[in-house]
Short mmCIF file of C-alpha atoms and ligand atoms in Angstrom, two decimals:
data_model
loop_
_atom_site.label_atom_id
_atom_site.label_comp_id
_atom_site.label_asym_id
_atom_site.label_seq_id
_atom_site.Cartn_x
_atom_site.Cartn_y
_atom_site.Cartn_z
CA MET N 371 81.41 28.40 190.62
CA HIS N 372 80.89 31.57 188.66
CA PHE N 373 83.56 33.22 190.68
CA PHE N 374 85.94 30.35 190.00
CA SER N 375 85.33 30.21 186.24
CA SER N 376 85.70 33.93 185.83
CA LEU N 377 89.03 33.66 187.62
CA LEU N 378 90.04 30.93 185.19
CA LEU N 379 89.01 33.11 182.26
CA ALA N 380 91.05 36.01 183.61
CA ALA N 381 94.00 33.67 184.14
CA SER N 382 93.86 32.41 180.57
CA ILE N 383 93.82 35.97 179.16
CA VAL N 384 96.86 36.86 181.23
CA ALA N 385 98.59 33.61 180.23
CA SER N 386 98.12 34.34 176.53
CA ALA N 387 99.52 37.83 177.00
CA HIS N 388 102.55 36.25 178.72
CA ALA N 389 103.06 33.76 175.92
CA ARG N 390 102.97 36.58 173.42
CA ALA N 391 105.38 38.62 175.49
CA LEU N 392 108.00 35.90 175.69
CA GLU N 393 107.68 34.83 172.08
CA THR N 394 107.98 38.40 170.79
CA ARG N 395 110.86 39.25 173.08
CA GLN N 396 113.06 36.52 171.71
CA SER N 397 112.89 37.79 168.15
CA PRO N 398 113.07 40.06 166.40
CA SER N 399 115.12 42.65 168.28
CA VAL N 400 113.76 46.16 168.72
CA SER N 401 115.96 47.47 165.93
CA SER N 402 114.96 44.81 163.42
CA TRP N 403 111.29 45.20 164.30
CA MET N 404 111.61 48.97 163.76
CA SER N 405 113.24 48.45 160.37
CA ALA N 406 110.42 46.13 159.31
CA GLU N 407 107.75 48.45 160.70
CA GLU N 408 109.05 51.60 158.99
CA PRO N 409 107.75 50.93 155.43
CA ILE N 410 104.47 49.61 156.87
CA ALA N 411 103.99 52.77 158.92
CA ARG N 412 104.89 54.99 155.98
CA SER N 413 102.48 53.32 153.56
CA SER N 414 99.80 53.30 156.28
CA ILE N 415 100.09 57.09 156.48
CA PHE N 416 99.69 57.46 152.70
CA ARG N 417 96.59 55.22 152.83
CA ASN N 418 95.01 57.85 155.13
CA ILE N 419 95.69 60.90 152.92
CA GLY N 420 93.13 62.08 150.36
CA SER N 421 92.30 61.71 147.72
CA SER N 422 94.52 58.93 146.41
CA GLY N 423 94.91 57.09 149.73
CA GLU N 424 93.07 53.75 149.77
CA PHE N 425 91.18 54.68 152.97
CA ALA N 426 90.70 58.37 152.14
CA LYS N 427 89.12 58.33 148.67
CA ASP N 428 86.30 60.65 149.75
CA ALA N 429 88.67 63.12 151.37
CA ASP N 430 90.01 66.27 149.72
CA ALA N 431 93.48 66.10 148.18
CA GLY N 432 95.94 66.91 150.98
CA ALA N 433 93.45 66.10 153.76
CA VAL N 434 94.58 63.56 156.37
CA ILE N 435 91.95 61.37 158.01
CA ALA N 436 92.69 60.58 161.66
CA SER N 437 91.69 56.93 161.12
CA PRO N 438 89.59 54.99 158.60
CA SER N 439 87.27 54.03 161.47
CA THR N 440 83.80 55.46 160.76
CA ASP N 441 82.01 53.89 163.71
CA SER N 442 82.84 53.11 167.38
CA PRO N 443 84.73 55.43 167.26
CA ASN N 444 84.13 57.66 164.25
CA TYR N 445 87.52 59.26 163.49
CA TYR N 446 86.79 59.76 159.80
CA TYR N 447 87.45 63.51 159.99
CA GLN N 448 90.41 65.80 159.53
CA TRP N 449 91.87 67.44 162.61
CA VAL N 450 94.08 70.51 162.06
CA ARG N 451 96.58 69.34 164.73
CA ASP N 452 96.87 65.71 163.61
CA GLU N 453 97.13 66.79 159.96
CA ALA N 454 99.93 69.27 160.74
CA ILE N 455 101.83 66.63 162.74
CA THR N 456 101.52 64.21 159.80
CA PHE N 457 102.79 66.83 157.37
CA LYS N 458 105.64 67.64 159.75
CA TYR N 459 106.83 64.07 159.25
CA LEU N 460 106.31 64.29 155.46
CA LEU N 461 108.15 67.62 155.25
CA ASN N 462 111.08 65.98 157.05
CA GLN N 463 111.03 63.29 154.35
CA TYR N 464 111.04 66.05 151.73
CA ILE N 465 113.97 67.76 153.47
CA ASN N 466 115.77 64.42 153.48
CA GLY N 467 115.49 64.21 149.72
CA ASN N 468 112.06 62.82 148.77
CA SER N 469 111.32 65.59 146.27
CA SER N 470 108.30 63.67 144.91
CA LEU N 471 106.41 64.94 147.98
CA GLU N 472 106.28 68.55 146.75
CA PRO N 473 102.88 68.26 144.96
CA LEU N 474 101.35 66.68 148.08
CA LEU N 475 102.78 69.44 150.29
CA LYS N 476 101.19 72.01 147.96
CA GLN N 477 97.85 70.15 148.18
CA TYR N 478 98.15 70.49 151.95
CA VAL N 479 98.65 74.24 151.49
CA SER N 480 95.46 74.41 149.34
CA GLU N 481 93.46 72.30 151.79
CA SER N 482 94.65 74.45 154.71
CA ASP N 483 93.58 77.59 152.84
CA LYS N 484 90.16 76.01 152.23
CA LEU N 485 89.71 75.08 155.91
CA GLN N 486 90.73 78.56 157.05
CA ARG N 487 88.09 80.13 154.76
CA THR N 488 85.32 77.78 155.93
CA THR N 489 83.02 79.51 158.41
CA ASN N 490 82.64 77.17 161.38
CA PRO N 491 81.29 77.08 164.96
CA SER N 492 84.48 78.75 166.31
CA GLY N 493 84.10 81.73 163.98
CA SER N 494 85.10 82.87 160.55
CA TYR N 495 88.04 83.62 158.25
CA GLN N 496 90.77 86.02 159.38
CA GLY N 497 89.51 85.67 162.94
CA ALA N 498 88.44 83.14 165.56
CA GLY N 499 87.45 80.53 162.95
CA ILE N 500 91.15 79.67 162.54
CA GLY N 501 90.95 77.92 165.95
CA GLU N 502 88.41 75.32 164.79
CA PRO N 503 89.96 71.89 165.49
CA LYS N 504 88.03 69.47 163.29
CA PHE N 505 86.48 69.46 159.79
CA ASN N 506 84.68 66.97 157.61
CA VAL N 507 86.92 65.15 155.13
CA ASP N 508 85.53 67.21 152.23
CA GLY N 509 86.57 70.43 154.01
CA THR N 510 83.08 71.46 155.11
CA ALA N 511 82.52 72.54 158.71
CA PHE N 512 81.81 69.99 161.41
CA THR N 513 78.88 71.55 163.23
CA GLY N 514 78.32 69.06 166.08
CA SER N 515 79.20 70.04 169.64
CA TRP N 516 82.94 69.72 170.31
CA GLY N 517 85.78 70.92 172.50
CA ARG N 518 86.55 74.17 170.68
CA PRO N 519 88.52 76.24 170.05
CA GLN N 520 91.93 74.53 170.07
CA THR N 521 94.82 76.92 169.68
CA ASP N 522 97.62 74.40 169.02
CA GLY N 523 96.72 73.26 165.47
CA PRO N 524 97.29 76.63 163.75
CA ALA N 525 100.68 76.91 165.49
CA ILE N 526 101.93 73.49 164.35
CA ARG N 527 100.60 74.12 160.83
CA ALA N 528 102.44 77.47 160.76
CA THR N 529 105.68 75.78 161.85
CA VAL N 530 105.43 73.18 159.08
CA LEU N 531 104.49 75.66 156.36
CA THR N 532 107.06 78.25 157.49
CA LYS N 533 109.80 75.69 156.97
CA PHE N 534 108.30 74.75 153.59
CA ALA N 535 108.11 78.45 152.62
CA THR N 536 111.76 78.94 153.55
CA MET N 537 112.78 76.05 151.32
CA LEU N 538 110.66 77.34 148.42
CA LEU N 539 112.17 80.83 148.78
CA ASP N 540 115.65 79.29 148.72
CA ALA N 541 114.61 77.54 145.48
CA GLY N 542 113.36 80.83 143.94
CA GLU N 543 109.59 80.13 144.17
CA THR N 544 108.92 83.57 145.62
CA SER N 545 105.57 84.23 143.98
CA TYR N 546 104.06 80.94 145.23
CA VAL N 547 105.17 81.86 148.76
CA THR N 548 103.96 85.45 148.71
CA THR N 549 100.62 84.46 147.12
CA TYR N 550 99.58 81.38 149.08
CA LEU N 551 101.76 81.17 152.18
CA TYR N 552 102.77 84.60 153.42
CA ASP N 553 101.39 87.73 151.71
CA GLY N 554 102.35 90.23 154.42
CA GLN N 555 98.88 91.86 154.21
CA LEU N 556 96.25 92.63 156.83
CA PRO N 557 93.73 91.19 156.59
CA SER N 558 95.67 88.37 155.00
CA ASN N 559 94.69 85.94 152.25
CA SER N 560 97.57 83.54 152.93
CA VAL N 561 97.80 80.51 155.20
CA ILE N 562 100.85 81.14 157.39
CA LYS N 563 100.03 84.79 157.98
CA ASN N 564 96.47 83.89 159.07
CA ASP N 565 97.79 81.24 161.44
CA LEU N 566 100.38 83.62 162.94
CA GLU N 567 97.83 86.39 163.35
CA TYR N 568 95.55 83.93 165.12
CA VAL N 569 98.24 82.53 167.40
CA SER N 570 99.70 85.93 168.28
CA HIS N 571 96.28 87.37 169.17
CA TYR N 572 94.58 84.33 170.74
CA TRP N 573 97.27 82.50 172.73
CA THR N 574 95.96 83.92 176.01
CA THR N 575 92.41 82.72 175.21
CA ASN N 576 91.33 79.52 176.92
CA GLY N 577 91.09 76.56 174.56
CA PHE N 578 90.76 72.80 174.76
CA ASP N 579 93.81 70.59 175.26
CA LEU N 580 95.20 68.29 172.60
CA TRP N 581 93.01 65.45 173.95
CA GLU N 582 89.99 67.76 173.50
CA GLU N 583 88.77 67.37 177.08
CA VAL N 584 89.68 70.34 179.28
CA SER N 585 89.62 74.05 178.54
CA GLY N 586 92.41 76.21 179.91
CA GLN N 587 96.03 77.20 179.26
CA HIS N 588 98.21 74.28 178.24
CA PHE N 589 101.94 73.60 178.24
CA PHE N 590 101.67 71.80 174.87
CA ASN N 591 99.98 74.80 173.26
CA TYR N 592 102.45 77.34 174.67
CA MET N 593 105.38 75.25 173.44
CA VAL N 594 104.15 74.97 169.86
CA GLN N 595 102.97 78.61 169.86
CA GLN N 596 106.31 80.10 170.94
CA ARG N 597 108.04 78.06 168.26
CA ALA N 598 105.58 79.05 165.50
CA LEU N 599 105.87 82.75 166.34
CA THR N 600 109.68 82.71 166.61
CA GLU N 601 110.12 80.96 163.26
CA GLY N 602 107.26 82.95 161.71
CA ALA N 603 108.96 86.20 162.73
CA GLU N 604 112.08 85.13 160.81
CA LEU N 605 109.98 84.50 157.69
CA ALA N 606 108.19 87.83 158.14
CA THR N 607 111.55 89.60 158.40
CA ARG N 608 112.83 87.87 155.27
CA LEU N 609 109.73 89.01 153.36
CA GLY N 610 109.93 92.61 154.63
CA ASP N 611 106.94 92.44 157.00
CA THR N 612 109.04 93.89 159.81
CA GLY N 613 106.24 95.33 161.96
CA ALA N 614 104.60 91.91 162.13
CA ALA N 615 107.96 90.29 162.89
CA THR N 616 108.40 92.58 165.88
CA TYR N 617 104.91 91.76 167.15
CA TYR N 618 105.33 87.98 166.69
CA ASN N 619 108.66 88.11 168.52
CA GLN N 620 107.10 90.08 171.39
CA GLN N 621 104.32 87.52 171.76
CA ALA N 622 106.79 84.62 171.56
CA ALA N 623 108.81 86.26 174.34
CA ALA N 624 105.64 86.67 176.44
CA ILE N 625 104.81 82.96 176.00
CA LYS N 626 108.36 81.95 176.92
CA ALA N 627 108.13 84.14 180.02
CA ALA N 628 104.87 82.39 181.01
CA LEU N 629 106.14 78.82 180.47
CA PRO N 630 107.86 78.52 183.89
CA ASN N 631 104.36 78.76 185.44
CA PHE N 632 103.95 75.12 184.38
CA TRP N 633 106.88 74.00 186.54
CA SER N 634 105.55 72.78 189.87
CA SER N 635 108.33 72.86 192.44
CA SER N 636 106.09 71.03 194.93
CA TYR N 637 105.37 68.16 192.52
CA GLY N 638 108.83 68.30 190.95
CA TYR N 639 107.55 68.11 187.38
CA LEU N 640 105.95 70.12 184.59
CA ILE N 641 102.16 70.20 184.79
CA SER N 642 100.12 70.07 181.59
CA THR N 643 97.38 72.58 182.27
CA ILE N 644 97.02 75.49 184.66
CA GLY N 645 93.89 75.50 186.74
CA THR N 646 92.45 71.97 186.50
CA SER N 647 91.93 69.41 189.24
CA ARG N 648 94.21 66.82 187.58
CA ASP N 649 97.67 66.04 188.94
CA GLY N 650 99.15 67.52 185.80
CA LEU N 651 101.17 64.56 184.52
CA ASP N 652 100.36 64.22 180.84
CA CYS N 653 101.81 62.72 177.69
CA GLY N 654 100.93 66.06 176.05
CA THR N 655 103.70 67.71 178.06
CA LEU N 656 106.27 65.31 176.58
CA LEU N 657 104.83 65.97 173.11
CA GLY N 658 105.12 69.71 173.80
CA VAL N 659 108.82 69.31 174.61
CA LEU N 660 109.35 67.59 171.25
CA HIS N 661 107.09 69.69 169.01
CA GLY N 662 108.03 72.99 170.65
CA ASN N 663 111.72 72.57 169.92
CA GLY N 664 112.61 70.35 166.99
CA ALA N 665 116.21 69.50 166.36
CA ARG N 666 117.15 73.14 166.16
CA GLY N 667 116.05 73.77 169.72
CA PHE N 668 114.89 76.99 171.29
CA GLY N 669 116.43 76.38 174.67
CA VAL N 670 112.92 76.08 176.10
CA TYR N 671 112.45 72.86 178.05
CA GLU N 672 114.35 70.80 175.50
CA ALA N 673 114.34 66.99 175.72
CA SER N 674 117.67 66.98 177.56
CA SER N 675 116.56 69.59 180.11
CA ASP N 676 116.27 68.68 183.77
CA GLU N 677 112.56 69.54 183.76
CA ALA N 678 111.75 67.33 180.76
CA LEU N 679 113.66 64.33 182.09
CA VAL N 680 112.18 64.39 185.58
CA THR N 681 108.69 64.94 184.15
CA LEU N 682 109.17 61.91 181.92
CA GLN N 683 110.25 59.82 184.92
CA ALA N 684 107.30 61.00 187.03
CA MET N 685 105.01 60.01 184.16
CA VAL N 686 106.56 56.54 183.93
CA ASN N 687 106.37 56.08 187.72
CA SER N 688 102.73 57.05 187.70
CA MET N 689 101.82 54.74 184.79
CA THR N 690 103.74 51.67 186.01
CA PRO N 691 101.17 50.51 188.63
CA LEU N 692 98.18 51.65 186.59
CA TYR N 693 98.05 48.91 183.93
CA SER N 694 98.30 45.21 184.79
CA ILE N 695 100.24 44.48 181.57
CA ASN N 696 103.09 46.48 183.13
CA SER N 697 103.53 43.90 185.86
CA ALA N 698 102.84 40.78 183.76
CA SER N 699 105.84 38.47 183.85
CA GLY N 700 107.88 38.88 180.70
CA SER N 701 106.68 42.44 180.21
CA PRO N 702 109.48 44.21 178.35
CA GLY N 703 108.79 47.67 179.79
CA VAL N 704 106.18 50.18 180.82
CA ALA N 705 103.12 50.97 178.68
CA ILE N 706 102.19 54.65 178.82
CA GLY N 707 98.76 56.27 178.53
CA ARG N 708 97.69 59.87 178.10
CA TYR N 709 97.38 60.82 181.78
CA PRO N 710 96.71 58.87 184.97
CA ALA N 711 93.04 59.79 185.47
CA ASP N 712 92.06 58.99 181.86
CA VAL N 713 88.73 57.16 181.53
CA TYR N 714 88.42 57.04 177.73
CA ASN N 715 88.73 53.42 176.56
CA GLY N 716 88.93 54.11 172.83
CA VAL N 717 85.19 53.91 172.22
CA GLY N 718 83.44 55.19 175.35
CA THR N 719 84.35 55.78 178.96
CA SER N 720 85.34 53.22 181.59
CA GLN N 721 89.08 53.03 182.25
CA GLY N 722 91.83 54.53 180.14
CA ASN N 723 94.36 52.42 178.26
CA PRO N 724 97.95 52.84 177.16
CA TRP N 725 98.42 54.55 173.78
CA PHE N 726 101.01 53.83 171.10
CA ILE N 727 101.61 57.58 170.69
CA CYS N 728 102.43 58.04 174.38
CA THR N 729 104.52 54.89 174.76
CA PHE N 730 106.60 55.82 171.69
CA THR N 731 106.84 59.47 172.76
CA VAL N 732 108.62 58.54 175.99
CA ALA N 733 111.20 56.72 173.86
CA GLU N 734 111.40 59.57 171.35
CA LEU N 735 112.12 62.07 174.09
CA LEU N 736 114.90 59.87 175.51
CA TYR N 737 116.51 59.33 172.07
CA THR N 738 116.27 63.08 171.43
CA ALA N 739 117.96 63.77 174.77
CA ILE N 740 120.75 61.35 173.82
CA ASN N 741 121.20 63.20 170.50
CA GLN N 742 121.38 66.52 172.37
CA PHE N 743 123.95 65.17 174.85
CA ALA N 744 126.02 63.95 171.91
CA ALA N 745 125.82 67.35 170.21
CA ALA N 746 126.85 69.07 173.45
CA GLY N 747 129.64 66.56 174.02
CA GLN N 748 128.63 66.15 177.65
CA ILE N 749 125.96 65.28 180.21
CA THR N 750 125.39 67.43 183.27
CA VAL N 751 123.88 65.66 186.27
CA THR N 752 122.29 68.06 188.76
CA SER N 753 120.57 67.64 192.13
CA THR N 754 117.27 67.65 190.17
CA THR N 755 118.25 64.80 187.83
CA LEU N 756 120.51 62.83 190.17
CA SER N 757 118.02 60.06 190.92
CA PHE N 758 116.97 59.93 187.26
CA PHE N 759 120.58 59.28 186.17
CA GLN N 760 121.28 56.93 189.09
CA GLN N 761 118.93 54.44 187.39
CA PHE N 762 121.68 53.96 184.83
CA LEU N 763 124.73 54.35 187.09
CA SER N 764 124.02 54.08 190.80
CA SER N 765 127.33 55.63 191.80
CA VAL N 766 126.99 58.78 189.69
CA THR N 767 127.12 62.12 191.49
CA ALA N 768 126.20 65.63 190.38
CA GLY N 769 128.70 66.96 187.86
CA THR N 770 129.50 67.31 184.18
CA TYR N 771 130.69 64.26 182.26
CA SER N 772 132.37 64.66 178.93
CA SER N 773 131.47 62.36 176.04
CA ASN N 774 134.87 60.64 176.26
CA SER N 775 134.29 59.53 179.87
CA ASN N 776 133.17 56.10 181.03
CA THR N 777 130.41 57.72 183.06
CA TYR N 778 128.94 59.31 179.93
CA ALA N 779 129.15 56.04 178.00
CA THR N 780 127.43 54.08 180.77
CA ILE N 781 124.64 56.62 181.14
CA VAL N 782 124.00 56.86 177.39
CA ALA N 783 123.93 53.07 177.02
CA GLY N 784 121.46 52.90 179.92
CA LEU N 785 119.29 55.64 178.43
CA LYS N 786 119.23 53.84 175.08
CA ASN N 787 118.18 50.53 176.66
CA TYR N 788 115.57 52.33 178.69
CA ALA N 789 114.17 54.01 175.55
CA ASP N 790 114.22 50.69 173.68
CA SER N 791 112.13 49.09 176.45
CA PHE N 792 109.21 51.38 175.53
CA ILE N 793 109.55 50.44 171.86
CA ALA N 794 109.49 46.78 172.90
CA VAL N 795 106.13 47.42 174.56
CA GLY N 796 104.76 48.88 171.33
CA GLN N 797 106.26 45.98 169.38
CA LEU N 798 104.62 43.46 171.69
CA HIS N 799 101.15 44.93 171.31
CA ALA N 800 101.25 45.90 167.60
CA ALA N 801 99.47 43.56 165.19
CA ASN N 802 101.66 40.91 163.59
CA ASN N 803 101.17 42.62 160.22
CA GLY N 804 102.45 45.91 161.71
CA SER N 805 99.09 47.61 161.99
CA LEU N 806 98.78 50.14 164.86
CA SER N 807 95.51 51.30 166.38
CA GLU N 808 95.14 54.12 168.90
CA GLU N 809 95.42 52.10 172.11
CA PHE N 810 96.08 48.68 173.58
CA GLN N 811 93.99 47.26 176.36
CA ARG N 812 95.41 47.83 179.85
CA SER N 813 95.08 44.20 181.01
CA SER N 814 95.00 41.99 177.87
CA GLY N 815 97.42 44.06 175.79
CA TYR N 816 95.37 43.63 172.61
CA MET N 817 94.80 46.61 170.35
CA VAL N 818 91.64 48.68 170.95
CA GLY N 819 90.25 52.00 169.80
CA ALA N 820 90.43 53.53 166.34
CA ARG N 821 92.26 51.25 163.90
CA ASP N 822 95.18 52.39 161.76
CA LEU N 823 95.50 55.70 163.60
CA THR N 824 97.56 58.05 161.43
CA TRP N 825 99.24 59.62 164.47
CA SER N 826 100.29 56.21 165.85
CA TYR N 827 102.23 55.60 162.64
CA GLY N 828 103.62 59.14 162.62
CA SER N 829 104.75 58.80 166.20
CA PHE N 830 106.48 55.50 165.43
CA LEU N 831 108.28 57.08 162.45
CA THR N 832 109.55 60.18 164.25
CA THR N 833 110.67 57.98 167.15
CA LYS N 834 112.62 55.78 164.76
CA ALA N 835 114.23 58.84 163.19
CA ALA N 836 115.31 60.06 166.64
CA ARG N 837 116.72 56.62 167.48
CA ASP N 838 118.69 56.73 164.22
CA GLY N 839 120.16 60.09 165.28
CA ALA N 840 118.35 62.09 162.58
CA THR N 841 117.91 65.80 163.10
CA ALA N 842 114.25 66.43 162.30
CA PHE N 843 113.39 70.12 161.89
C1 NAG S 262 108.46 59.38 148.80
O1 NAG S 262 107.19 59.96 148.58
C2 NAG S 262 106.29 59.17 147.82
C3 NAG S 262 105.03 59.99 147.62
O2 NAG S 262 105.30 61.09 146.84
C4 NAG S 262 106.01 57.88 148.56
O3 NAG S 262 105.16 57.06 147.79
C5 NAG S 262 107.30 57.16 148.87
O4 NAG S 262 107.01 56.04 149.70
C6 NAG S 262 108.27 58.08 149.59
N1 NAG S 262 109.54 57.37 149.74
C7 NAG S 262 110.18 57.30 150.91
C8 NAG S 262 111.45 56.53 150.89
O5 NAG S 262 109.78 57.85 151.90
C1 NAG S 263 96.45 43.88 159.88
O1 NAG S 263 95.76 43.24 160.90
C2 NAG S 263 94.65 43.96 161.43
C3 NAG S 263 94.09 43.18 162.57
O2 NAG S 263 95.04 43.02 163.56
C4 NAG S 263 93.63 44.18 160.32
O3 NAG S 263 92.55 44.95 160.81
C5 NAG S 263 94.27 44.89 159.15
O4 NAG S 263 93.36 44.99 158.07
C6 NAG S 263 95.51 44.18 158.69
N1 NAG S 263 96.21 45.02 157.71
C7 NAG S 263 96.62 44.55 156.54
C8 NAG S 263 97.30 45.56 155.66
O5 NAG S 263 96.48 43.39 156.19
#
């Protein structure tokens, strides 16, 4: 009897997920849902930024809370990585003409300076303290035990602020830049220079991954580090700090030379971390492809590269059987989690769930690849990517297809539909009012984990920009 009723209960949960799936699939379309979600996601980000944001009143000006959730889980902190990723989106809005964001960007500069100067369990100013991943919302040190250091945050922050500095220099604000952002001194009293000194001297040091779970050398970190140092070297050159520029370029070259170590020819995909027992498939690798290149591209495992595309497909193949929502009838596509062996359920540990960030990131990488194929005017199918492209055109063979060919058109249309199917999964499991938490439950599909996760909204927004063909920096 108990057995029977629990089966009935399980059946009714699955049935309601099905009903939701079918209802949501009929309307609205992915593109109209994305248009409706965009202003919701944008205002949800501003709600999480101190000190004027509705959910971040206690936070410093320019500090981004990861989520308003203060209990089960408590994400009411600022993380250097998440904050930099949020400001990367906002800086793109500024580049695209929202000049009202300049005061907020300068508050981020001040908050970053404050965090760098705060002595913390990783170390102190102008040294190892720059690698501290997490601070209290008022900028004081978080002194509990944690996965530290994390060497990716300073690199992403440097990339964002280097672009901002370049724009300010173009606008004639030289003294602001040379005072607060890049002073060219050692030891330095400016934010970018401290981040670049940290990254260039500590990139070989083991640190925790972006999910804060394993210590080692990570693809994601190397990708964002080589980008930060390459762009930082250009800024250093422009400001006459030529010795530093040479050193940053040398370290960037060393990172680029080490990146192929993450390609596993036996697995046929990029692994996330060297020297762990995991299989290496990880959403962080896809994020590294995106954050390590930007629209400008560095020719290092770009979204349209063979390695990125086959890694994406291996990730999808591995996630498909993992979550029962992926096989529910009416399921619009595949929900994607962080990595196959994940056991974090959003509050504690049991079984991992799909994440909005990871499901959207698969789509963002595909849209970015489409944009790169369009810019190149062609798609090249190789023996490595043949089966990937055959999903969209079973008769395709290895070769180069120009953008005016039918083969190209068929493949791009297939890629776009494929990318849209991941958005449809996010659409299905988002709240009706557009709210996005961290995760959605692997068998019921309902949202779980930290509510209103800033990065979920940011990920949605950058994915939409890529779908719209925008060239984010
Ligand atoms: C521009 O930035 C302001 C904050 O300065 C924000 O309130 C507004 O929503 C932004 N507008 C757009 C279209 O992004
Ligand atoms: C949207 O709905 C969620 C529950 O799904 C709720 O927690 C949140 O407060 C709502 N947001 C708004 C802005 O009404």
